[in-house]
Amino acid sequence: MIIQLEEKIKSTDKENILSSVNAIGYKITDVKTQAGNYLVCIGKNEFDIRLVGSLHGVKDVHRVSEAYKLVSSKWKVGSSTIDLGDDVKIGDGKCAVMAGPCSIESEEQVEKIVAHLVQNNIKIMRGGVFKPRSSPYAFRGMGIEGLKMFHRICRQNGIKIITEVMQVSQIAEMHEYVDVFQVGARNSQNFNLLDELGKVDKAILIKRGMSGTIDELLQSAEYIFSNGNEKLMLCERGIRTYENAYRNTFDINAIPILKEKTHLPVIADPSHGIGIREHVPVIALAAMMAGADGVIYEVHEKPEEAVSDGQQTLNFYESEHLIRRLNANIQLK
Ligand code: PEP
Ligand code: MN
């Protein structure tokens, strides 16, 4: 059960609610976010929910039987929108596009990609400065100095930044330079990291783990929400299956299922989802037709020279073509 409390609840009313719920034998987690104060109540005993609903200070109450609660569409009907400021929104019915290189490589590289985004009216740039790589000998990112440079060029051009955070200790140093923290597939169940990202007032994009189920992704999102951060979106980026004709199996089914199960925006990553440049655009379009709220994809001036993931990175011409098709498709929806 979730109870939403009234904004200006009297402390005596709150105490009364807490003791009434305790009396039914439910364990209570008190959750305060940017948008509200909720009591997440877990238990099995039968009780009349109308009695809870009639207590002073209760704004709303619902039963949610799933393991995830606050991210469930049973709790909040309709989609949530994330506002990044300057009229940049995710989940507002338009297709949110986030594009950029796999890795931030140099000032020149960022400037060229920013110019491409500006030309195509794209407002959010992706790019990793802390890179999770399978091999310890591969390029692992420019680090915090790279992020500062990335931030400076984006700010000069009115572009928002999404970049991956890999560990708790990076959150504070990155905070000022980030608009959206990305949680990568490998960290999808790093519960300490999720707890801490629940305490920041920045948007979070959490990717599905390579072998993570949809329910596990939703429970990971619940970690962030229940720690106080509602500015949250989910990302399908492909899962690992027996198929090896492509890098990952983009799970198109996850898009409508997630849209049914949660009110959070759902983003598709077709670049990691298939891992083959030629086919990235059709997977992006398919995801939008399946109900995604946006796409995140990799683009580079010269994909063949990219330090990471060049094989799945679009060049500017391909990227522009995809943006045009995404815009046209949105009008068909
Ligand atoms: C990335 O976005 O470049 C990345 C490493 O993604 P994932 O965590 O989905 O592998
Ligand atoms: Mn990548």
CSV table of N, CA and C in Angstrom, one decimal, residues 144-253:
chain,number,residue,atom,x,y,z
A,144,ILE,N,37.1,13.5,-15.1
A,144,ILE,CA,36.4,14.7,-14.6
A,144,ILE,C,36.8,15.9,-15.5
A,145,GLU,N,38.1,16.0,-15.9
A,145,GLU,CA,38.5,17.1,-16.7
A,145,GLU,C,37.8,17.1,-18.1
A,146,GLY,N,37.6,15.9,-18.6
A,146,GLY,CA,36.8,15.8,-19.8
A,146,GLY,C,35.4,16.3,-19.6
A,147,LEU,N,34.8,15.9,-18.5
A,147,LEU,CA,33.4,16.3,-18.2
A,147,LEU,C,33.3,17.9,-18.1
A,148,LYS,N,34.3,18.5,-17.5
A,148,LYS,CA,34.3,20.0,-17.4
A,148,LYS,C,34.3,20.6,-18.8
A,149,MET,N,35.1,20.1,-19.7
A,149,MET,CA,35.2,20.6,-21.1
A,149,MET,C,33.9,20.3,-21.8
A,150,PHE,N,33.4,19.1,-21.7
A,150,PHE,CA,32.1,18.8,-22.3
A,150,PHE,C,31.0,19.7,-21.8
A,151,HIS,N,31.0,20.0,-20.6
A,151,HIS,CA,30.0,20.9,-20.0
A,151,HIS,C,30.1,22.3,-20.5
A,152,ARG,N,31.3,22.8,-20.5
A,152,ARG,CA,31.6,24.2,-21.0
A,152,ARG,C,31.0,24.4,-22.4
A,153,ILE,N,31.4,23.4,-23.3
A,153,ILE,CA,31.0,23.6,-24.7
A,153,ILE,C,29.4,23.4,-24.8
A,154,CYS,N,28.9,22.5,-24.1
A,154,CYS,CA,27.4,22.3,-24.2
A,154,CYS,C,26.7,23.5,-23.6
A,155,ARG,N,27.1,24.1,-22.5
A,155,ARG,CA,26.5,25.2,-21.9
A,155,ARG,C,26.5,26.4,-22.9
A,156,GLN,N,27.6,26.6,-23.6
A,156,GLN,CA,27.7,27.7,-24.5
A,156,GLN,C,26.7,27.6,-25.7
A,157,ASN,N,26.3,26.3,-25.9
A,157,ASN,CA,25.4,26.1,-27.0
A,157,ASN,C,24.0,25.7,-26.6
A,158,GLY,N,23.6,25.8,-25.3
A,158,GLY,CA,22.3,25.5,-24.9
A,158,GLY,C,21.9,24.0,-25.0
A,159,ILE,N,23.0,23.1,-24.7
A,159,ILE,CA,22.7,21.7,-24.8
A,159,ILE,C,22.8,21.1,-23.4
A,160,LYS,N,21.9,20.2,-23.1
A,160,LYS,CA,22.0,19.5,-21.8
A,160,LYS,C,22.9,18.2,-21.9
A,161,ILE,N,23.4,17.8,-20.8
A,161,ILE,CA,24.3,16.6,-20.8
A,161,ILE,C,23.8,15.4,-20.1
A,162,ILE,N,23.9,14.3,-20.7
A,162,ILE,CA,23.7,13.0,-20.0
A,162,ILE,C,25.1,12.2,-20.1
A,163,THR,N,25.5,11.7,-18.9
A,163,THR,CA,26.8,11.0,-18.9
A,163,THR,C,26.8,10.0,-17.8
A,164,GLU,N,27.5,8.9,-17.9
A,164,GLU,CA,27.5,7.8,-17.0
A,164,GLU,C,28.3,8.1,-15.7
A,165,VAL,N,27.7,7.7,-14.6
A,165,VAL,CA,28.4,7.7,-13.3
A,165,VAL,C,28.6,6.2,-12.9
A,166,MET,N,29.8,5.9,-12.6
A,166,MET,CA,30.1,4.5,-12.3
A,166,MET,C,30.1,4.1,-10.8
A,167,GLN,N,30.4,5.1,-10.0
A,167,GLN,CA,30.5,4.8,-8.6
A,167,GLN,C,30.1,6.0,-7.7
A,168,VAL,N,29.8,5.6,-6.5
A,168,VAL,CA,29.3,6.6,-5.5
A,168,VAL,C,30.2,7.8,-5.4
A,169,SER,N,31.5,7.6,-5.3
A,169,SER,CA,32.5,8.7,-5.1
A,169,SER,C,32.5,9.7,-6.2
A,170,GLN,N,32.0,9.3,-7.4
A,170,GLN,CA,32.0,10.3,-8.5
A,170,GLN,C,30.8,11.2,-8.5
A,171,ILE,N,29.8,10.9,-7.7
A,171,ILE,CA,28.5,11.7,-7.8
A,171,ILE,C,28.8,13.2,-7.5
A,172,ALA,N,29.5,13.4,-6.4
A,172,ALA,CA,29.7,14.8,-5.9
A,172,ALA,C,30.5,15.6,-6.9
A,173,GLU,N,31.6,15.0,-7.4
A,173,GLU,CA,32.5,15.8,-8.3
A,173,GLU,C,31.8,16.0,-9.7
A,174,MET,N,30.9,15.1,-10.1
A,174,MET,CA,30.2,15.3,-11.4
A,174,MET,C,29.0,16.2,-11.3
A,175,HIS,N,28.4,16.3,-10.1
A,175,HIS,CA,27.1,16.9,-9.9
A,175,HIS,C,26.8,18.2,-10.7
A,176,GLU,N,27.8,19.1,-10.5
A,176,GLU,CA,27.6,20.4,-11.1
A,176,GLU,C,27.6,20.4,-12.6
A,177,TYR,N,28.2,19.4,-13.2
A,177,TYR,CA,28.4,19.4,-14.7
A,177,TYR,C,27.5,18.5,-15.4
A,178,VAL,N,26.5,18.0,-14.7
A,178,VAL,CA,25.6,16.9,-15.3
A,178,VAL,C,24.1,17.4,-15.3
A,179,ASP,N,23.4,17.1,-16.3
A,179,ASP,CA,21.9,17.3,-16.3
A,179,ASP,C,21.2,16.0,-16.0
A,180,VAL,N,21.7,14.9,-16.6
A,180,VAL,CA,21.2,13.6,-16.3
A,180,VAL,C,22.3,12.6,-16.0
A,181,PHE,N,22.2,11.9,-14.9
A,181,PHE,CA,23.2,10.9,-14.6
A,181,PHE,C,22.7,9.6,-15.2
A,182,GLN,N,23.6,8.9,-16.0
A,182,GLN,CA,23.3,7.6,-16.6
A,182,GLN,C,23.8,6.5,-15.7
A,183,VAL,N,23.0,5.6,-15.4
A,183,VAL,CA,23.4,4.3,-14.7
A,183,VAL,C,23.5,3.3,-15.8
A,184,GLY,N,24.7,2.8,-16.0
A,184,GLY,CA,25.0,1.8,-17.1
A,184,GLY,C,24.4,0.4,-16.8
A,185,ALA,N,24.4,-0.4,-17.9
A,185,ALA,CA,23.8,-1.7,-17.7
A,185,ALA,C,24.6,-2.5,-16.7
A,186,ARG,N,25.9,-2.3,-16.6
A,186,ARG,CA,26.7,-3.1,-15.6
A,186,ARG,C,26.4,-2.7,-14.2
A,187,ASN,N,25.9,-1.5,-14.0
A,187,ASN,CA,25.6,-1.0,-12.6
A,187,ASN,C,24.1,-1.0,-12.3
A,188,SER,N,23.3,-1.6,-13.2
A,188,SER,CA,21.9,-1.6,-13.0
A,188,SER,C,21.4,-2.1,-11.6
A,189,GLN,N,22.2,-3.0,-11.0
A,189,GLN,CA,21.8,-3.5,-9.7
A,189,GLN,C,22.9,-3.2,-8.7
A,190,ASN,N,23.6,-2.0,-8.9
A,190,ASN,CA,24.5,-1.6,-7.9
A,190,ASN,C,23.7,-0.8,-6.9
A,191,PHE,N,23.2,-1.4,-5.9
A,191,PHE,CA,22.2,-0.8,-5.0
A,191,PHE,C,22.8,0.3,-4.2
A,192,ASN,N,24.0,0.3,-3.9
A,192,ASN,CA,24.6,1.4,-3.1
A,192,ASN,C,24.6,2.7,-4.0
A,193,LEU,N,24.9,2.5,-5.3
A,193,LEU,CA,24.9,3.6,-6.2
A,193,LEU,C,23.5,4.1,-6.4
A,194,LEU,N,22.6,3.2,-6.5
A,194,LEU,CA,21.2,3.6,-6.7
A,194,LEU,C,20.6,4.4,-5.5
A,195,ASP,N,21.0,3.9,-4.3
A,195,ASP,CA,20.6,4.6,-3.1
A,195,ASP,C,21.1,6.1,-3.1
A,196,GLU,N,22.3,6.3,-3.5
A,196,GLU,CA,22.9,7.6,-3.4
A,196,GLU,C,22.3,8.5,-4.5
A,197,LEU,N,22.0,7.9,-5.7
A,197,LEU,CA,21.4,8.7,-6.8
A,197,LEU,C,20.0,9.1,-6.4
A,198,GLY,N,19.4,8.4,-5.5
A,198,GLY,CA,18.1,8.8,-5.0
A,198,GLY,C,18.2,10.1,-4.1
A,199,LYS,N,19.4,10.4,-3.7
A,199,LYS,CA,19.5,11.6,-2.8
A,199,LYS,C,19.9,12.9,-3.6
A,200,VAL,N,20.1,12.8,-4.9
A,200,VAL,CA,20.5,14.0,-5.7
A,200,VAL,C,19.3,14.6,-6.4
A,201,ASP,N,19.3,15.9,-6.7
A,201,ASP,CA,18.3,16.5,-7.4
A,201,ASP,C,18.7,16.7,-8.8
A,202,LYS,N,19.0,15.6,-9.5
A,202,LYS,CA,19.3,15.6,-10.9
A,202,LYS,C,18.5,14.4,-11.5
A,203,ALA,N,18.2,14.5,-12.8
A,203,ALA,CA,17.5,13.4,-13.5
A,203,ALA,C,18.4,12.2,-13.6
A,204,ILE,N,17.8,11.0,-13.6
A,204,ILE,CA,18.6,9.8,-13.7
A,204,ILE,C,18.0,8.9,-14.9
A,205,LEU,N,18.9,8.4,-15.7
A,205,LEU,CA,18.5,7.4,-16.7
A,205,LEU,C,19.1,6.1,-16.2
A,206,ILE,N,18.3,5.1,-16.0
A,206,ILE,CA,18.8,3.8,-15.5
A,206,ILE,C,18.6,2.8,-16.6
A,207,LYS,N,19.7,2.1,-17.0
A,207,LYS,CA,19.6,1.1,-18.1
A,207,LYS,C,19.3,-0.2,-17.5
A,208,ARG,N,18.7,-1.1,-18.3
A,208,ARG,CA,18.4,-2.4,-18.0
A,208,ARG,C,19.7,-3.2,-18.0
A,209,GLY,N,19.9,-4.1,-17.0
A,209,GLY,CA,21.1,-4.9,-17.0
A,209,GLY,C,21.1,-5.9,-18.1
A,210,MET,N,22.3,-6.4,-18.5
A,210,MET,CA,22.4,-7.3,-19.6
A,210,MET,C,21.6,-8.6,-19.4
A,211,SER,N,21.5,-9.0,-18.2
A,211,SER,CA,20.7,-10.2,-17.9
A,211,SER,C,19.6,-9.8,-16.9
A,212,GLY,N,19.2,-8.6,-16.9
A,212,GLY,CA,18.2,-8.1,-16.0
A,212,GLY,C,16.8,-8.3,-16.5
A,213,THR,N,15.8,-8.7,-15.7
A,213,THR,CA,14.4,-8.8,-16.1
A,213,THR,C,13.8,-7.4,-16.0
A,214,ILE,N,12.6,-7.3,-16.6
A,214,ILE,CA,11.9,-6.1,-16.5
A,214,ILE,C,11.5,-5.7,-15.1
A,215,ASP,N,11.1,-6.7,-14.3
A,215,ASP,CA,10.8,-6.5,-12.9
A,215,ASP,C,12.1,-6.1,-12.1
A,216,GLU,N,13.2,-6.6,-12.4
A,216,GLU,CA,14.4,-6.2,-11.7
A,216,GLU,C,14.8,-4.7,-12.0
A,217,LEU,N,14.6,-4.3,-13.3
A,217,LEU,CA,14.8,-2.9,-13.7
A,217,LEU,C,13.9,-2.0,-12.9
A,218,LEU,N,12.6,-2.4,-12.8
A,218,LEU,CA,11.7,-1.6,-12.1
A,218,LEU,C,12.0,-1.5,-10.6
A,219,GLN,N,12.5,-2.6,-10.0
A,219,GLN,CA,12.9,-2.6,-8.6
A,219,GLN,C,14.2,-1.7,-8.4
A,220,SER,N,15.1,-1.7,-9.4
A,220,SER,CA,16.2,-0.8,-9.3
A,220,SER,C,15.8,0.6,-9.3
A,221,ALA,N,14.8,0.9,-10.2
A,221,ALA,CA,14.3,2.3,-10.2
A,221,ALA,C,13.6,2.6,-8.9
A,222,GLU,N,13.0,1.7,-8.3
A,222,GLU,CA,12.3,1.9,-7.0
A,222,GLU,C,13.4,2.3,-5.9
A,223,TYR,N,14.6,1.8,-6.0
A,223,TYR,CA,15.6,2.2,-5.1
A,223,TYR,C,15.8,3.7,-5.2
A,224,ILE,N,15.9,4.2,-6.4
A,224,ILE,CA,16.2,5.6,-6.6
A,224,ILE,C,15.0,6.5,-6.1
A,225,PHE,N,13.8,6.1,-6.5
A,225,PHE,CA,12.6,6.8,-6.1
A,225,PHE,C,12.4,6.8,-4.6
A,226,SER,N,12.6,5.6,-4.0
A,226,SER,CA,12.3,5.5,-2.6
A,226,SER,C,13.3,6.3,-1.7
A,227,ASN,N,14.5,6.6,-2.4
A,227,ASN,CA,15.4,7.5,-1.6
A,227,ASN,C,15.2,8.9,-1.9
A,228,GLY,N,14.2,9.3,-2.7
A,228,GLY,CA,13.8,10.7,-2.8
A,228,GLY,C,13.9,11.3,-4.1
A,229,ASN,N,14.2,10.6,-5.2
A,229,ASN,CA,14.4,11.2,-6.5
A,229,ASN,C,13.4,10.6,-7.5
A,230,GLU,N,12.4,11.5,-7.9
A,230,GLU,CA,11.4,11.1,-8.8
A,230,GLU,C,11.8,11.4,-10.3
A,231,LYS,N,12.9,12.1,-10.5
A,231,LYS,CA,13.3,12.5,-11.9
A,231,LYS,C,14.0,11.3,-12.5
A,232,LEU,N,13.2,10.4,-12.9
A,232,LEU,CA,13.8,9.1,-13.3
A,232,LEU,C,13.2,8.6,-14.6
A,233,MET,N,14.1,8.0,-15.4
A,233,MET,CA,13.6,7.3,-16.6
A,233,MET,C,14.4,6.0,-16.8
A,234,LEU,N,13.7,5.1,-17.6
A,234,LEU,CA,14.2,3.8,-17.8
A,234,LEU,C,14.8,3.6,-19.2
A,235,CYS,N,15.7,2.7,-19.4
A,235,CYS,CA,16.3,2.6,-20.7
A,235,CYS,C,16.4,1.1,-21.1
A,236,GLU,N,15.8,0.7,-22.2
A,236,GLU,CA,16.0,-0.6,-22.8
A,236,GLU,C,17.2,-0.5,-23.7
A,237,ARG,N,18.3,-1.3,-23.5
A,237,ARG,CA,19.5,-1.2,-24.3
A,237,ARG,C,19.9,-2.6,-24.8
A,238,GLY,N,19.0,-3.6,-24.8
A,238,GLY,CA,19.3,-4.9,-25.3
A,238,GLY,C,19.8,-5.8,-24.2
A,239,ILE,N,19.5,-7.0,-24.3
A,239,ILE,CA,19.9,-8.0,-23.3
A,239,ILE,C,20.8,-9.1,-24.0
A,240,ARG,N,21.4,-9.9,-23.2
A,240,ARG,CA,22.3,-10.9,-23.7
A,240,ARG,C,21.5,-12.2,-23.9
A,241,THR,N,21.5,-12.7,-25.1
A,241,THR,CA,20.8,-14.0,-25.3
A,241,THR,C,21.7,-15.0,-26.0
A,242,TYR,N,21.2,-16.1,-26.5
A,242,TYR,CA,22.1,-17.1,-27.2
A,242,TYR,C,22.4,-16.5,-28.6
A,243,GLU,N,21.7,-15.6,-29.1
A,243,GLU,CA,21.9,-15.1,-30.5
A,243,GLU,C,23.2,-14.3,-30.5
A,244,ASN,N,24.0,-14.6,-31.5
A,244,ASN,CA,25.3,-13.9,-31.6
A,244,ASN,C,25.5,-13.2,-33.0
A,245,ALA,N,24.4,-13.1,-33.8
A,245,ALA,CA,24.5,-12.4,-35.0
A,245,ALA,C,24.5,-10.9,-34.9
A,246,TYR,N,24.3,-10.4,-33.6
A,246,TYR,CA,24.4,-9.0,-33.3
A,246,TYR,C,24.9,-8.9,-31.9
A,247,ARG,N,25.2,-7.7,-31.5
A,247,ARG,CA,25.9,-7.5,-30.1
A,247,ARG,C,24.9,-7.9,-29.0
A,248,ASN,N,23.7,-7.3,-29.0
A,248,ASN,CA,22.7,-7.6,-28.0
A,248,ASN,C,21.4,-7.8,-28.6
A,249,THR,N,20.4,-8.4,-27.9
A,249,THR,CA,19.1,-8.5,-28.4
A,249,THR,C,18.2,-7.4,-27.9
A,250,PHE,N,17.9,-6.5,-28.8
A,250,PHE,CA,17.1,-5.3,-28.3
A,250,PHE,C,15.7,-5.9,-28.1
A,251,ASP,N,15.2,-5.8,-26.8
A,251,ASP,CA,14.0,-6.4,-26.4
A,251,ASP,C,12.8,-5.4,-26.7
A,252,ILE,N,12.3,-5.4,-27.9
A,252,ILE,CA,11.2,-4.5,-28.3
A,252,ILE,C,10.0,-4.7,-27.4
A,253,ASN,N,9.8,-5.9,-26.9
A,253,ASN,CA,8.6,-6.2,-26.1
A,253,ASN,C,8.7,-5.4,-24.8
